Tab-separated table of C-alpha atoms in Angstrom:
chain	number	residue	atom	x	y	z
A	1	UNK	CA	12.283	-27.026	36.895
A	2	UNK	CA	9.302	-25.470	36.159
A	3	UNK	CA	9.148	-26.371	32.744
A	4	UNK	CA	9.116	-29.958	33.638
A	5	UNK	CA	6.570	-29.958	36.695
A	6	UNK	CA	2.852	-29.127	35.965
A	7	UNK	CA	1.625	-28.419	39.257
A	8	UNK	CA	4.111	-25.989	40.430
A	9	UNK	CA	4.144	-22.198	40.368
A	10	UNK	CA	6.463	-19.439	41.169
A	11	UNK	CA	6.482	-16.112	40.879
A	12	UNK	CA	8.966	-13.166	42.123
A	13	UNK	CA	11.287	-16.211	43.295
A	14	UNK	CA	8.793	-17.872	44.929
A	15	UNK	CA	8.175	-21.258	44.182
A	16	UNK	CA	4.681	-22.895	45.359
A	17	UNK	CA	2.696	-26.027	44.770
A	18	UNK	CA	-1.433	-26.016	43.900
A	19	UNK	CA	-3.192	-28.653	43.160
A	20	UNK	CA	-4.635	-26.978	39.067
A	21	UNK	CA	-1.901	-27.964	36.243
A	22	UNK	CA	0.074	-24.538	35.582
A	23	UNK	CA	-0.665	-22.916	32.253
A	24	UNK	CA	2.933	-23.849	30.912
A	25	UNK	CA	1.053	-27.678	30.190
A	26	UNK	CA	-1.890	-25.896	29.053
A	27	UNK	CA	0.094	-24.387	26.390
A	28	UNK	CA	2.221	-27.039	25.425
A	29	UNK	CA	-1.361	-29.084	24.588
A	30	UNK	CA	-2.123	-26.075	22.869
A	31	UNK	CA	0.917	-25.434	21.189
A	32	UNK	CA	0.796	-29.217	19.643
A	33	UNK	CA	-2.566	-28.704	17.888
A	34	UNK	CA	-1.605	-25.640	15.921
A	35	UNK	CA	-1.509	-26.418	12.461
A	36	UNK	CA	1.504	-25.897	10.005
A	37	UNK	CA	-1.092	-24.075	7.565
A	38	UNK	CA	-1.853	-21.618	10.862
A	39	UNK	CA	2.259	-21.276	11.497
A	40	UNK	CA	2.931	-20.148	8.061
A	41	UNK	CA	-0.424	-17.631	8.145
A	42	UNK	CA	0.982	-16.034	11.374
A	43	UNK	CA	4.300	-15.158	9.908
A	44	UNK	CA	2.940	-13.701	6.998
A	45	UNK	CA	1.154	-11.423	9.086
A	46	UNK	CA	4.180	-10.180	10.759
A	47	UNK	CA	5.902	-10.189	7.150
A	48	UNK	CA	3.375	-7.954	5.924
A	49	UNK	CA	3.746	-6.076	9.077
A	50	UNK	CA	7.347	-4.472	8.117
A	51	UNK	CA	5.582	-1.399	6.593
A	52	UNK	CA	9.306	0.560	5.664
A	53	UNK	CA	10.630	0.490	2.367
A	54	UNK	CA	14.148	1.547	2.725
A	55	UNK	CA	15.638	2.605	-0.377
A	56	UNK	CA	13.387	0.691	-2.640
A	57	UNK	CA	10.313	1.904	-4.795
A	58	UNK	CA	8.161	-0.742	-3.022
A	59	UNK	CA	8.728	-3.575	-0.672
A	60	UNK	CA	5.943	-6.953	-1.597
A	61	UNK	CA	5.678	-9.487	0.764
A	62	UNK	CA	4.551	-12.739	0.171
A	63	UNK	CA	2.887	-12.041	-2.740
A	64	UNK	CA	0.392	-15.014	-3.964
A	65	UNK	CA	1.720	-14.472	-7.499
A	66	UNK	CA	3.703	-12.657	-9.958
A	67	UNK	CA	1.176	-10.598	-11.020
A	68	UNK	CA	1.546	-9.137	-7.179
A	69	UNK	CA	4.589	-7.754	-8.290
A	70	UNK	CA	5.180	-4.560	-10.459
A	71	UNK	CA	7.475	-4.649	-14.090
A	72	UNK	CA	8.858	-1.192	-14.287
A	73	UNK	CA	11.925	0.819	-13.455
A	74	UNK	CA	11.693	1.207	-9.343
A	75	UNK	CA	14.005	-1.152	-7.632
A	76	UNK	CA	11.831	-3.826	-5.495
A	77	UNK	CA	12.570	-5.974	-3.101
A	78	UNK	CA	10.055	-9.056	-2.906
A	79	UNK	CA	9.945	-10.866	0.482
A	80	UNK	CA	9.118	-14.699	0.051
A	81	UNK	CA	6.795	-16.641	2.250
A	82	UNK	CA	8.168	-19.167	5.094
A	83	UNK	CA	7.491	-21.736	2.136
A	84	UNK	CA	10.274	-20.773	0.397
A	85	UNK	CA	13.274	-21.256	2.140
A	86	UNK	CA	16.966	-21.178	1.242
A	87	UNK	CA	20.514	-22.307	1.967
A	88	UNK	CA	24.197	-22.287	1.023
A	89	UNK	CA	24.920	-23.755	-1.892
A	90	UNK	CA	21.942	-25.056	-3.163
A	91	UNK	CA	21.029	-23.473	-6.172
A	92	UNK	CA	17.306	-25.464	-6.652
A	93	UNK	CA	16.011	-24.049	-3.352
A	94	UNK	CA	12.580	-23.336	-3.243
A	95	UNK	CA	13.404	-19.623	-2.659
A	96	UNK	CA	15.510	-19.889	-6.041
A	97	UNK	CA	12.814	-21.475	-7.690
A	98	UNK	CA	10.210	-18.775	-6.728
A	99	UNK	CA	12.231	-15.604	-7.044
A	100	UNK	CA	13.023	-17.090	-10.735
A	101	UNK	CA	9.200	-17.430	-11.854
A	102	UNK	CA	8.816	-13.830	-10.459
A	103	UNK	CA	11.447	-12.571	-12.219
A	104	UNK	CA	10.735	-14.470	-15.388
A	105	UNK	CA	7.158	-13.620	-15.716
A	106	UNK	CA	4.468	-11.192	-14.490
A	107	UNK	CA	1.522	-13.454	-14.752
A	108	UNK	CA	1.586	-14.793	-18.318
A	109	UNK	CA	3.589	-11.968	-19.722
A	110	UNK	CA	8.124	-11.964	-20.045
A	111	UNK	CA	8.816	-9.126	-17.419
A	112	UNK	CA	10.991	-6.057	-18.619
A	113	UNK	CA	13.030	-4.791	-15.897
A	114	UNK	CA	14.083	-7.927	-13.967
A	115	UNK	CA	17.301	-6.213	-12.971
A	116	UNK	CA	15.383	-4.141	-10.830
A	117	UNK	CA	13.955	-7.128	-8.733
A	118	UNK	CA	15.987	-8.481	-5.344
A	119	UNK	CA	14.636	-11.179	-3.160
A	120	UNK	CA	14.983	-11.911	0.479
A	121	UNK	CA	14.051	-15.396	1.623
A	122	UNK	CA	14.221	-17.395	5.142
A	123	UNK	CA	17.393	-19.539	6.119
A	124	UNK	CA	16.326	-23.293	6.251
A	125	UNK	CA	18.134	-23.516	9.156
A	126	UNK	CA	16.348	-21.105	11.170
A	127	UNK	CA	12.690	-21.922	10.239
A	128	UNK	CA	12.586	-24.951	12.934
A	129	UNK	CA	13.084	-21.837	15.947
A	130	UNK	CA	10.946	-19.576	13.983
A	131	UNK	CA	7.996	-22.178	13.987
A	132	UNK	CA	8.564	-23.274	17.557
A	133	UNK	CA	8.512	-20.139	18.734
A	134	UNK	CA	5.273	-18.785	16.493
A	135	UNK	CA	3.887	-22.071	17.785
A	136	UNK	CA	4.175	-21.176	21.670
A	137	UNK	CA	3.356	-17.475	20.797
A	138	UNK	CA	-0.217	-18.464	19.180
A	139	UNK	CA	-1.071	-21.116	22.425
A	140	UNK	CA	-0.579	-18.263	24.605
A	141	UNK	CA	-2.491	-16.592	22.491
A	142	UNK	CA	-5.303	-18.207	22.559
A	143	UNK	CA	-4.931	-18.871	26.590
A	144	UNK	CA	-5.330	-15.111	26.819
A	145	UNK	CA	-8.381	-15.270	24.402
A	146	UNK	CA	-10.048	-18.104	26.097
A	147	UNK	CA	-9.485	-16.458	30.119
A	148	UNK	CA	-12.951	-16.889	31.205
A	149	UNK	CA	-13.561	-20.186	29.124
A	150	UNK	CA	-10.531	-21.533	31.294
A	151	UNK	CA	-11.784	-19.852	34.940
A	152	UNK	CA	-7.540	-18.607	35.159
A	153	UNK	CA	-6.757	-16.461	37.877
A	154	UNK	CA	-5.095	-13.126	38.873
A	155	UNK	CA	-1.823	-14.892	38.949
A	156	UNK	CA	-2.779	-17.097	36.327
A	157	UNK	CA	-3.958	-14.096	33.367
A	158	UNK	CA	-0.834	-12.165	34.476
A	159	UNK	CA	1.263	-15.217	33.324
A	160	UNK	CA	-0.530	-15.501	30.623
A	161	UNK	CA	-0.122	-12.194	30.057
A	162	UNK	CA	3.277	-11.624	30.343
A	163	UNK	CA	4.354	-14.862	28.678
A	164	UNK	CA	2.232	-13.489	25.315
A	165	UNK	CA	3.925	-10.306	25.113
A	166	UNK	CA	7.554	-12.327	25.729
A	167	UNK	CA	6.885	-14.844	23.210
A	168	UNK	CA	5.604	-12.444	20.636
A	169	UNK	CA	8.454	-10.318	21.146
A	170	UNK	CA	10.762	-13.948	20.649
A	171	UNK	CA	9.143	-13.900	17.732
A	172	UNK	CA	9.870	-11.047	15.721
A	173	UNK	CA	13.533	-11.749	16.453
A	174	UNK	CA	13.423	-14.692	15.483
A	175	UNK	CA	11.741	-13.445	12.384
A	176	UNK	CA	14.572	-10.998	11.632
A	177	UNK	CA	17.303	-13.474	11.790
A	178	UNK	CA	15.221	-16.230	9.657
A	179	UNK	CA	14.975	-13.390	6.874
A	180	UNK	CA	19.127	-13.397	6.137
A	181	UNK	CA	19.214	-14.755	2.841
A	182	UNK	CA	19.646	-11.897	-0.250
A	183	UNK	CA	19.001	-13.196	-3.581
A	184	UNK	CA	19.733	-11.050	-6.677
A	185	UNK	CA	20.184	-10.829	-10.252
A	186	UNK	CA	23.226	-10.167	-12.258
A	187	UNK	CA	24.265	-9.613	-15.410
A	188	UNK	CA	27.907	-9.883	-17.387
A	189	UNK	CA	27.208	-8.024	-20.330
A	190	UNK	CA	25.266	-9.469	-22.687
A	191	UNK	CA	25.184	-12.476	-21.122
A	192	UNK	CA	21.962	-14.212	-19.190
A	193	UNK	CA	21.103	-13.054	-16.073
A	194	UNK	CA	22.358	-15.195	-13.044
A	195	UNK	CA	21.898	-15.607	-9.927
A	196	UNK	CA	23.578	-14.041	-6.182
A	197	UNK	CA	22.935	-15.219	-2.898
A	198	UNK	CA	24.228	-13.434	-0.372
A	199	UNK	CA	23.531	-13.622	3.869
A	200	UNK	CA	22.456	-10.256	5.196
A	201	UNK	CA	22.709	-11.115	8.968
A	202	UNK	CA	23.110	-9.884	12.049
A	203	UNK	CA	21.973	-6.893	14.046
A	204	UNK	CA	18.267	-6.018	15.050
A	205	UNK	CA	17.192	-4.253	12.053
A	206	UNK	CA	14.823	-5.673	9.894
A	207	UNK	CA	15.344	-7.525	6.967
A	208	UNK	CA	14.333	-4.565	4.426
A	209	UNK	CA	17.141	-2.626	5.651
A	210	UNK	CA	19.281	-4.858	6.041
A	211	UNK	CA	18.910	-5.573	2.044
A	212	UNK	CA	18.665	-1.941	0.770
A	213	UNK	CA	22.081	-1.514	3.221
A	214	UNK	CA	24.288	-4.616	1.260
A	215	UNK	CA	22.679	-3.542	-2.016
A	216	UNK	CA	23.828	0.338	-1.207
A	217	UNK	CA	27.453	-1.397	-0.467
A	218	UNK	CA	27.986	-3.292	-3.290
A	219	UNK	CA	26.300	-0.944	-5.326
A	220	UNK	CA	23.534	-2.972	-6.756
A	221	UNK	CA	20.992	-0.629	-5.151
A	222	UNK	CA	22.042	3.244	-6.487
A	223	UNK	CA	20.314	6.018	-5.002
A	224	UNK	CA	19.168	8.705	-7.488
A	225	UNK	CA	19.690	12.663	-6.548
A	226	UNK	CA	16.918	14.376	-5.140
C-alpha cells in the first residue's frame, strides 16, 4: 500500500499520514531520469568490482577492445558488458558477435591461443530486472547524496538509508544471476573452431567461479601441478 500512496509513512509497523510526499515518489521521479548510458556505466563498475580470478590466469571485464585482452597461453575468461547480451539458441547474439572479434583478433593482429579464451555474457532475459533494479539503486543514491539539498529528516535519511544499502545489495544478485551465460571455443581436430554456450546458473557465487567450476567439470579448464 505504500508503494501506491505518496503521503503515507510507516515504520516498525506503524503506518502514519504527513502532509510531505514520502521519498518512495521522490525516487521513482528520480529513478525515471536516469539514463540508459548511466545504467550500463553502473554495472560495469560492479563488473569490474569482482576482483577473484578463480582458476584463470586473468579475469577482463568489459574490456573497450581486443587489444584489452592478452594472446598467450594463460586461460582467460573475458566478461562482456550489459551491451552484449545472450540467449538460447541464437547463435548471432551480440555476446556471440563480440566474444568472436575478441577471439579472432587482438587489435589488428590474428590472435594465437584462442583456445585459451572463455566468455561469460548476461541472459537477455534478465537484463530488464538488472536495469530496474540498478535504476532504483542509483535514485536512492542520489537521495542520500542530495540530504540537505532535499531538507529529509531523521526518519526520512534513515529510509533513505536503509533502502540504498537494500537496493544495492538487490543489485549484485541480480548481477550474479544476469551473468549465467558461458560461451567457449571448441575444436574437433583439425577442424575450425566453434562455438559452446552453456548456462552456469544458480547459487550465490559469482559468475567467475561459477565459470572456472563448469570449465573444471567438463574439463575445458585443466589445472596444472604446482
Amino acid at each position: 500500500m505504500e508503494d501506491k500512496l505518496t503521503h503515507l509513512y510507516t515504520s516498525n509497523q506503524r503506518y502514519w499520514y504527513d502532509l510531505p510526499p514520502n521519498l518512495r515518489r521522490t525516487v521513482e521521479d528520480r529513478a525515471q531520469q536516469i539514463s540508459h548510458d548511466e545504467l550500463e556505466l553502473e554495472i560495469e563498475r560492479r563488473l569490474k568490482g569482482f576482483k577473484e580470478r578463480a582458476d584463470f590466469q586473468g579475469v577482463h571485464s568489459c574490456v573497450s577492445s581486443s587489444l584489452d585482452v592478452p594472446d598467450d597461453q594463460g586461460a582467460r575468461l573475458v566478461v562482456l558488458g550489459p551491451a552484449y547480451s545472450h540467449k538460447a539458441g541464437q547463435m548471432d547474439s551480440k555476446a556471440i558477435g563480440a566474444a568472436e572479434e575478441i577471439l579472432n583478433n587482438r587489435g589488428s593482429s590474428p590472435r594465437l591461443y584462442r583456445n585459451m579464451l572463455a566468455f561469460v555474457a548476461p541472459y537477455r532475459d534478465y537484463l530488464q530486472s538488472l536495469e530496474q533494479e540498478t535504476r532504483r539503486y542509483l535514485a536512492w543514491k542520489s537521495v542520500v547524496d542530495d540530504t540537505e539539498a532535499l531538507n529529509l529528516d531523521a526518519y526520512q535519511r534513515r529510509q533513505a538509508s536503509e533502502s540504498l544499502k537494500r537496493s544495492d545489495e538487490t543489485v549484485d544478485l541480480r548481477v550474479k544471476e544476469a551473468y549465467c551465460w558461458l560461451l567457449m571455443p571448441t575444436q574437433d581436430g583439425t577442424n575450425p573452431l566453434e562455438g559452446e554456450a552453456t548456462r552456469i546458473s544458480g547459487g550465490t557465487e559469482s559468475h567467475i567461479v561459477k565459470a572456472a567450476k563448469r570449465m573444471r567439470t567438463t574439463e575445458q579448464l585443466i589445472l596444472k601441478a604446482p
